[in-house]
CSV table of C-alpha atoms and ligand atoms in Angstrom, one decimal:
chain,number,residue,atom,x,y,z
U,8,MET,CA,307.2,44.1,80.5
U,9,GLN,CA,304.5,44.5,77.9
U,10,GLU,CA,306.6,42.4,75.6
U,11,GLN,CA,306.8,39.7,78.2
U,12,ILE,CA,303.1,39.7,78.7
U,13,SER,CA,302.4,39.2,75.1
U,14,GLN,CA,304.9,36.3,74.9
U,15,ILE,CA,303.1,34.7,77.8
U,16,LYS,CA,299.8,35.2,76.0
U,17,GLU,CA,301.1,33.6,72.8
U,18,LYS,CA,302.5,30.6,74.7
U,19,ALA,CA,299.4,30.1,76.7
U,20,LEU,CA,297.1,30.3,73.6
U,21,GLU,CA,299.3,27.7,71.9
U,22,ALA,CA,299.2,25.4,75.0
U,23,ILE,CA,295.4,25.8,75.0
U,24,GLN,CA,295.3,24.9,71.3
U,25,ASN,CA,297.4,21.8,71.9
U,26,ALA,CA,295.7,20.5,75.0
U,27,LYS,CA,294.4,17.0,74.2
U,28,ASP,CA,291.8,16.7,77.0
U,29,ALA,CA,290.2,18.5,80.0
U,30,LYS,CA,293.1,17.4,82.2
U,31,GLU,CA,295.8,19.0,80.0
U,32,LEU,CA,293.6,22.1,79.8
U,33,ASP,CA,293.5,22.4,83.5
U,34,GLU,CA,297.3,22.1,83.7
U,35,VAL,CA,297.5,25.1,81.3
U,36,ARG,CA,295.2,27.0,83.6
U,37,VAL,CA,297.4,26.3,86.6
U,38,GLN,CA,300.6,27.1,84.7
U,39,TYR,CA,299.4,30.5,83.6
U,40,LEU,CA,296.5,31.6,85.8
U,41,GLY,CA,297.1,29.6,89.0
U,42,LYS,CA,298.3,31.1,92.3
U,43,LYS,CA,301.9,30.7,91.1
U,44,GLY,CA,301.0,31.0,87.4
U,45,GLU,CA,303.2,33.0,85.0
U,46,LEU,CA,300.6,35.8,84.6
U,47,THR,CA,299.8,35.9,88.3
U,48,LEU,CA,303.5,36.5,89.0
U,49,ILE,CA,303.5,39.4,86.7
U,50,LEU,CA,300.7,41.0,88.6
U,51,ARG,CA,302.6,40.4,91.9
U,52,SER,CA,305.8,42.0,90.6
U,53,MET,CA,304.0,45.2,89.6
U,54,GLY,CA,305.2,46.9,92.8
U,55,GLY,CA,308.5,47.8,91.0
U,56,LEU,CA,306.8,49.7,88.2
U,57,SER,CA,306.4,53.4,88.0
U,58,PRO,CA,303.0,54.9,88.9
U,59,GLU,CA,302.4,55.7,85.2
U,60,GLU,CA,303.2,52.2,84.0
U,61,ARG,CA,301.2,50.4,86.7
U,62,PRO,CA,297.6,51.0,85.4
U,63,VAL,CA,298.7,50.2,81.8
U,64,VAL,CA,300.3,46.9,82.7
U,65,GLY,CA,297.6,46.1,85.2
U,66,SER,CA,294.8,46.5,82.6
U,67,LEU,CA,296.8,44.6,80.0
U,68,VAL,CA,297.3,41.6,82.4
U,69,ASN,CA,293.6,41.6,83.2
U,70,GLN,CA,292.7,41.7,79.6
U,71,VAL,CA,295.0,38.8,78.8
U,72,ARG,CA,293.7,36.8,81.8
U,73,ASP,CA,290.1,37.3,80.7
U,74,GLU,CA,290.9,36.2,77.2
U,75,LEU,CA,292.8,33.1,78.4
U,76,GLU,CA,290.0,32.2,80.8
U,77,ALA,CA,287.4,32.5,78.0
U,78,LYS,CA,289.5,30.3,75.7
U,79,ILE,CA,290.0,27.7,78.4
U,80,GLU,CA,286.3,27.6,79.1
U,81,GLU,CA,285.6,27.2,75.4
U,82,GLY,CA,288.0,24.3,75.3
U,83,GLU,CA,286.4,22.7,78.4
U,84,LYS,CA,283.0,22.9,76.8
U,85,SER,CA,284.2,21.3,73.6
U,86,PHE,CA,285.9,18.5,75.5
U,87,ALA,CA,282.6,17.8,77.5
U,88,ASN,CA,280.7,17.8,74.2
U,89,LYS,CA,283.1,15.3,72.8
U,90,VAL,CA,282.7,13.0,75.7
U,91,ILE,CA,278.9,13.1,75.2
U,92,GLU,CA,279.2,12.6,71.5
U,93,GLU,CA,281.5,9.6,72.0
U,94,ARG,CA,279.1,8.0,74.4
U,95,LEU,CA,276.2,8.6,72.0
U,96,ALA,CA,278.1,7.0,69.2
U,97,THR,CA,279.1,3.9,71.2
U,98,GLU,CA,276.1,3.4,73.5
U,99,ASN,CA,273.4,3.4,70.9
U,100,ILE,CA,270.2,1.4,71.9
U,101,ASP,CA,269.0,-1.4,69.8
U,102,VAL,CA,265.2,-1.0,70.0
U,103,THR,CA,264.6,-4.2,68.1
U,104,GLU,CA,266.3,-6.3,70.8
U,105,PRO,CA,263.8,-8.6,72.6
U,106,SER,CA,263.0,-7.3,76.0
U,107,LYS,CA,263.4,-9.1,79.3
U,108,LYS,CA,260.3,-11.1,80.4
U,109,MET,CA,258.3,-9.3,83.1
U,110,THR,CA,256.9,-11.7,85.6
U,111,LEU,CA,253.5,-10.6,87.0
U,112,GLY,CA,252.3,-11.9,90.3
U,113,SER,CA,248.8,-13.3,90.8
U,114,VAL,CA,246.2,-12.9,93.5
U,115,HIS,CA,246.6,-15.4,96.3
U,116,PRO,CA,243.9,-18.1,96.4
U,117,ILE,CA,242.7,-16.9,99.9
U,118,THR,CA,242.5,-13.3,98.7
U,119,GLN,CA,240.6,-14.5,95.5
U,120,VAL,CA,238.0,-16.2,97.6
U,121,VAL,CA,237.7,-13.2,100.0
U,122,ASN,CA,237.3,-10.9,96.9
U,123,ASP,CA,234.7,-13.2,95.3
U,124,VAL,CA,232.7,-13.4,98.6
U,125,LYS,CA,232.9,-9.6,99.1
U,126,GLU,CA,231.6,-9.0,95.6
U,127,ILE,CA,228.7,-11.4,96.0
U,128,PHE,CA,227.6,-9.8,99.3
U,129,ILE,CA,228.2,-6.2,98.1
U,130,GLY,CA,225.8,-7.1,95.3
U,131,MET,CA,223.2,-8.0,98.0
U,132,GLY,CA,223.6,-4.6,99.6
U,133,TYR,CA,226.1,-5.6,102.4
U,134,GLN,CA,228.9,-3.4,103.7
U,135,ILE,CA,232.3,-4.5,104.7
U,136,ALA,CA,233.2,-4.2,108.4
U,137,ASP,CA,236.5,-4.5,110.1
U,138,GLY,CA,237.6,-5.2,113.7
U,139,PRO,CA,240.9,-5.7,115.6
U,140,GLU,CA,242.8,-9.0,115.5
U,141,VAL,CA,244.1,-8.3,119.0
U,142,GLU,CA,240.7,-8.2,120.7
U,143,LEU,CA,239.3,-7.8,124.2
U,144,ALA,CA,238.1,-11.1,125.6
U,145,THR,CA,234.8,-9.4,126.3
U,146,TYR,CA,234.1,-8.9,122.6
U,147,ASN,CA,235.5,-12.3,121.7
U,148,PHE,CA,233.4,-14.1,124.3
U,149,ASP,CA,231.2,-12.3,126.8
U,150,LYS,CA,229.2,-10.0,124.6
U,151,LEU,CA,228.7,-13.1,122.4
U,152,ASN,CA,226.9,-14.8,125.2
U,153,THR,CA,229.8,-17.3,125.7
U,154,PRO,CA,229.7,-18.5,129.3
U,155,PRO,CA,232.9,-18.2,131.5
U,156,ASP,CA,233.4,-22.0,131.5
U,157,HIS,CA,233.0,-22.4,127.7
U,158,PRO,CA,235.9,-24.7,126.3
U,159,ALA,CA,236.7,-22.2,123.6
U,160,ARG,CA,238.0,-19.9,126.4
U,161,ASP,CA,240.6,-22.4,127.4
U,162,VAL,CA,244.2,-21.4,126.9
U,163,GLN,CA,244.6,-24.6,124.9
U,164,ASP,CA,242.3,-23.2,122.3
U,165,THR,CA,242.8,-19.4,122.4
U,166,PHE,CA,245.9,-17.3,122.5
U,167,TYR,CA,245.8,-14.9,125.5
U,168,VAL,CA,247.9,-11.7,125.4
U,169,THR,CA,246.8,-10.9,129.0
U,170,ASP,CA,243.8,-12.2,131.0
U,171,ASP,CA,241.6,-9.7,129.2
U,172,ILE,CA,243.1,-9.6,125.8
U,173,VAL,CA,243.2,-12.4,123.2
U,174,LEU,CA,244.1,-12.9,119.6
U,175,ARG,CA,240.5,-13.1,118.3
U,176,SER,CA,239.6,-16.8,117.8
U,177,GLN,CA,236.8,-15.9,115.4
U,178,THR,CA,235.5,-12.9,113.4
U,179,SER,CA,232.3,-13.0,115.4
U,180,PRO,CA,233.4,-10.2,117.8
U,181,VAL,CA,233.1,-7.8,114.9
U,182,GLN,CA,229.3,-8.5,115.2
U,183,ALA,CA,229.3,-6.8,118.6
U,184,ARG,CA,231.5,-4.0,117.5
U,185,VAL,CA,229.2,-3.2,114.6
U,186,MET,CA,226.0,-3.5,116.7
U,187,GLU,CA,227.5,-1.1,119.3
U,188,THR,CA,228.4,1.6,116.7
U,189,GLN,CA,225.7,1.3,114.0
U,190,LYS,CA,221.9,1.5,114.2
U,191,PRO,CA,219.8,-1.2,112.5
U,192,PRO,CA,219.2,-2.0,109.7
U,193,ILE,CA,222.6,-3.6,109.7
U,194,LYS,CA,224.0,-5.7,106.8
U,195,VAL,CA,227.7,-6.4,107.0
U,196,ILE,CA,230.3,-9.0,106.3
U,197,CYS,CA,233.7,-9.0,107.9
U,198,PRO,CA,236.6,-10.9,106.4
U,199,GLY,CA,239.8,-11.3,108.4
U,200,ALA,CA,242.5,-13.4,110.1
U,201,VAL,CA,241.7,-15.4,113.3
U,202,TYR,CA,244.0,-17.3,115.6
U,203,ARG,CA,243.7,-20.6,117.4
U,204,SER,CA,246.2,-22.6,119.4
U,205,ASP,CA,246.3,-25.4,116.9
U,206,SER,CA,249.4,-27.3,115.6
U,207,VAL,CA,250.1,-27.1,112.0
U,208,ASP,CA,248.9,-30.0,109.8
U,209,ALA,CA,247.1,-30.5,106.5
U,210,THR,CA,243.9,-29.1,107.8
U,211,HIS,CA,244.9,-26.9,110.7
U,212,SER,CA,246.9,-23.7,111.1
U,213,PRO,CA,247.2,-21.3,114.1
U,214,VAL,CA,246.3,-18.5,111.8
U,215,PHE,CA,243.5,-18.8,109.3
U,216,HIS,CA,240.8,-16.6,107.8
U,217,GLN,CA,237.1,-16.3,108.3
U,218,ILE,CA,234.2,-14.3,106.9
U,219,GLU,CA,231.5,-13.3,109.3
U,220,GLY,CA,228.0,-12.1,108.2
U,221,LEU,CA,225.4,-10.1,110.2
U,222,VAL,CA,222.0,-8.8,109.4
U,223,ILE,CA,219.8,-7.0,111.9
U,224,ASP,CA,216.5,-5.4,111.1
U,225,LYS,CA,212.8,-5.6,112.0
U,226,ASN,CA,211.2,-9.0,111.2
U,227,ILE,CA,214.3,-10.9,110.1
U,228,SER,CA,213.6,-14.6,110.2
U,229,MET,CA,215.3,-17.9,109.6
U,230,ALA,CA,213.8,-17.8,106.1
U,231,ASP,CA,215.9,-14.7,105.3
U,232,LEU,CA,219.0,-16.5,106.5
U,233,LYS,CA,218.3,-19.6,104.4
U,234,GLY,CA,217.5,-17.6,101.3
U,235,THR,CA,220.7,-15.5,101.7
U,236,LEU,CA,223.0,-18.5,102.2
U,237,GLU,CA,221.4,-20.3,99.3
U,238,MET,CA,221.9,-17.4,97.0
U,239,PHE,CA,225.5,-17.0,98.2
U,240,ALA,CA,226.3,-20.7,97.8
U,241,LYS,CA,225.0,-20.7,94.2
U,242,LYS,CA,226.9,-17.5,93.3
U,243,CYS,CA,230.1,-18.7,95.0
U,244,LEU,CA,230.1,-22.4,94.1
U,245,GLY,CA,227.9,-22.8,91.1
U,246,GLU,CA,224.2,-22.4,90.2
U,247,LYS,CA,223.5,-26.1,90.8
U,248,THR,CA,224.7,-26.0,94.4
U,249,GLN,CA,222.1,-27.2,97.0
U,250,ILE,CA,222.2,-26.2,100.7
U,251,ARG,CA,221.0,-28.1,103.8
U,252,PHE,CA,220.9,-27.1,107.4
U,253,ARG,CA,221.7,-29.3,110.4
U,254,PRO,CA,220.8,-28.3,114.0
U,255,HIS,CA,223.9,-27.2,116.0
U,256,HIS,CA,224.8,-25.1,119.0
U,257,PHE,CA,226.6,-21.8,119.1
U,258,PRO,CA,226.4,-19.6,122.2
U,259,PHE,CA,225.6,-16.5,120.2
U,260,THR,CA,222.8,-17.8,118.1
U,261,GLU,CA,219.4,-19.4,118.9
U,262,PRO,CA,218.4,-21.5,117.0
U,263,SER,CA,221.8,-22.4,115.6
U,264,ALA,CA,222.7,-24.5,112.5
U,265,GLU,CA,225.5,-25.8,110.4
U,266,ALA,CA,225.0,-25.5,106.7
U,267,ASP,CA,226.4,-27.9,104.2
U,268,VAL,CA,226.5,-27.5,100.4
U,269,SER,CA,226.1,-30.3,97.8
U,270,CYS,CA,229.6,-31.2,96.5
U,271,PHE,CA,230.3,-28.9,93.6
U,272,VAL,CA,232.8,-31.4,92.2
U,273,CYS,CA,230.6,-34.5,91.9
U,274,GLY,CA,227.2,-32.8,92.3
U,275,GLY,CA,226.4,-34.9,95.3
U,276,LYS,CA,227.3,-38.4,94.1
U,277,GLY,CA,230.3,-38.7,96.3
U,278,CYS,CA,233.9,-38.1,95.4
U,279,ARG,CA,237.4,-37.4,96.8
U,280,VAL,CA,236.7,-33.8,97.6
U,281,CYS,CA,233.5,-34.5,99.6
U,282,LYS,CA,235.0,-37.7,101.0
U,283,GLY,CA,232.2,-39.8,99.5
U,284,GLU,CA,229.6,-37.8,101.4
U,285,GLY,CA,228.1,-35.8,98.6
U,286,TRP,CA,228.0,-32.8,101.0
U,287,ILE,CA,230.6,-30.4,102.2
U,288,GLU,CA,230.3,-28.6,105.5
U,289,LEU,CA,230.3,-24.9,104.8
U,290,LEU,CA,229.5,-22.7,107.8
U,291,GLY,CA,228.0,-22.1,111.1
U,292,CYS,CA,224.9,-19.8,111.4
U,293,GLY,CA,221.8,-19.0,113.3
U,294,MET,CA,219.4,-16.3,114.6
U,295,VAL,CA,221.3,-13.8,116.7
U,296,HIS,CA,220.7,-14.6,120.4
U,297,PRO,CA,218.5,-12.1,122.3
U,298,ASN,CA,221.3,-11.8,124.9
U,299,VAL,CA,223.8,-10.8,122.3
U,300,LEU,CA,221.4,-8.1,121.0
U,301,ARG,CA,220.8,-6.9,124.6
U,302,ASN,CA,224.6,-6.9,125.3
U,303,CYS,CA,225.0,-4.6,122.3
U,304,ASN,CA,222.1,-2.2,123.2
U,305,ILE,CA,219.7,-3.5,120.6
U,306,ASP,CA,216.1,-4.2,121.8
U,307,PRO,CA,215.3,-7.9,120.9
U,308,GLU,CA,211.6,-7.0,121.1
U,309,GLU,CA,212.0,-4.6,118.2
U,310,TYR,CA,214.8,-6.2,116.2
U,311,SER,CA,216.0,-9.6,115.2
U,312,GLY,CA,218.8,-10.8,113.0
U,313,PHE,CA,220.9,-13.7,111.6
U,314,ALA,CA,224.6,-14.3,111.6
U,315,PHE,CA,226.9,-16.7,109.9
U,316,GLY,CA,230.6,-17.4,109.8
U,317,PHE,CA,232.8,-19.6,107.7
U,318,GLY,CA,236.5,-20.5,107.0
U,319,VAL,CA,238.0,-19.1,103.9
U,320,GLU,CA,240.8,-21.7,103.6
U,321,ARG,CA,238.2,-24.5,103.5
U,322,ILE,CA,236.4,-22.9,100.6
U,323,ALA,CA,239.7,-22.1,98.8
U,324,MET,CA,240.9,-25.7,99.2
U,325,ALA,CA,237.6,-27.2,98.0
U,326,LYS,CA,237.3,-24.7,95.1
U,327,PHE,CA,240.9,-25.1,93.8
U,328,GLY,CA,241.4,-28.7,94.7
U,329,ILE,CA,244.1,-28.1,97.3
U,330,ASP,CA,244.6,-31.0,99.6
U,331,ASP,CA,247.1,-29.5,102.1
U,332,MET,CA,246.5,-26.2,103.9
U,333,ARG,CA,250.2,-25.6,104.5
U,334,LEU,CA,250.6,-25.0,100.7
U,335,LEU,CA,248.5,-21.8,101.2
U,336,TYR,CA,251.1,-20.3,103.6
U,337,GLU,CA,254.4,-21.4,102.1
U,338,ASN,CA,254.1,-18.9,99.3
U,339,ASP,CA,256.0,-21.1,96.8
U,340,VAL,CA,255.7,-19.3,93.5
U,341,ARG,CA,255.4,-22.6,91.6
U,342,PHE,CA,252.3,-23.4,93.7
U,343,LEU,CA,250.8,-19.9,93.6
U,344,LYS,CA,251.3,-19.5,89.8
U,345,GLN,CA,248.6,-22.2,89.2
U,346,PHE,CA,245.7,-20.1,90.4
G,29,DAH,N1,232.4,-18.1,115.0
G,29,DAH,C1,232.0,-19.5,114.7
G,29,DAH,C2,233.3,-20.3,114.6
G,29,DAH,O1,234.4,-19.8,114.6
G,29,DAH,C3,231.3,-19.5,113.4
G,29,DAH,C4,229.9,-19.0,113.5
G,29,DAH,C5,228.9,-19.8,113.8
G,29,DAH,C6,229.7,-17.6,113.2
G,29,DAH,C7,227.6,-19.2,113.9
G,29,DAH,C8,228.4,-17.1,113.3
G,29,DAH,C9,227.4,-17.9,113.6
G,29,DAH,O2,228.2,-15.8,113.1
G,29,DAH,O3,226.2,-17.4,113.7
G,29,DAH,O4,233.2,-21.5,114.7
């Protein structure tokens, strides 16, 4: 039997030597060491041996099995290495090959304007405030001194979620939210999306963006409002920009005004951008109405303030010479790449 074992060993070693790949090597393993392998069968047939022979044969078989297993493992490793070497040889990287062009996005014109405006006001000591887009009607209207029969409350103008909840139609409700949670002095701007029940055309969209401003402190006057907006207009639209105020009405300010800027394209002579007027309407503003202060628990005898609000799209369109608002929302890369 020892003779038979050493023959099996020789045959197996030769087969291991001759195996051409991992698969053939595995076949050798099955043939000799598998459940029905030649060496395994020897172990199984040991029952017929004498008690003296059994341990001798047993240990010989184990020794041979260990040896074969080691050789097979060695072979497997070298086949695995060969595969890697072959891949390394064939898959070499040409580092001189020109790379694929990376396309970088750009900041959307609306975001650019918002960022510029934020920068200007942060420079004047303002903080950025935020409020919900799905807003209580109380904040959108009542706290802002807007009477129950005001046309802006009409369902034709404002999107109602329920009788008491609206999609905010202006960023002005953030004024009330800030006044209720912060003590004066207050200096904030609030950029954000607003919603109105408008059909889409070149100058209207049911979703657009506004930036609200609010300053509350002791002894704030209309002169502070004017100086602030003048400074802002020059920084945002160019140092030569002039500003003018026209009386207007807003429920939440008294007095109220609309502010125009001299056309930054023609300098006021009249052109396509200002439609021959020389002036471009910029924003609504005024001194915060005492009722609004009272509604937000601020004593109008002690404090006063100003507020303003303007549309971001309008500025972006004028600044970048965009004549159709829809272009700002279509997100056509060919359009956006230009800014
Ligand atoms: N909320 C106004 C609008 O959407 C704009 C506005 C006017 C805001 C006067 C103000 C303001 O803060 O004082 O038309």
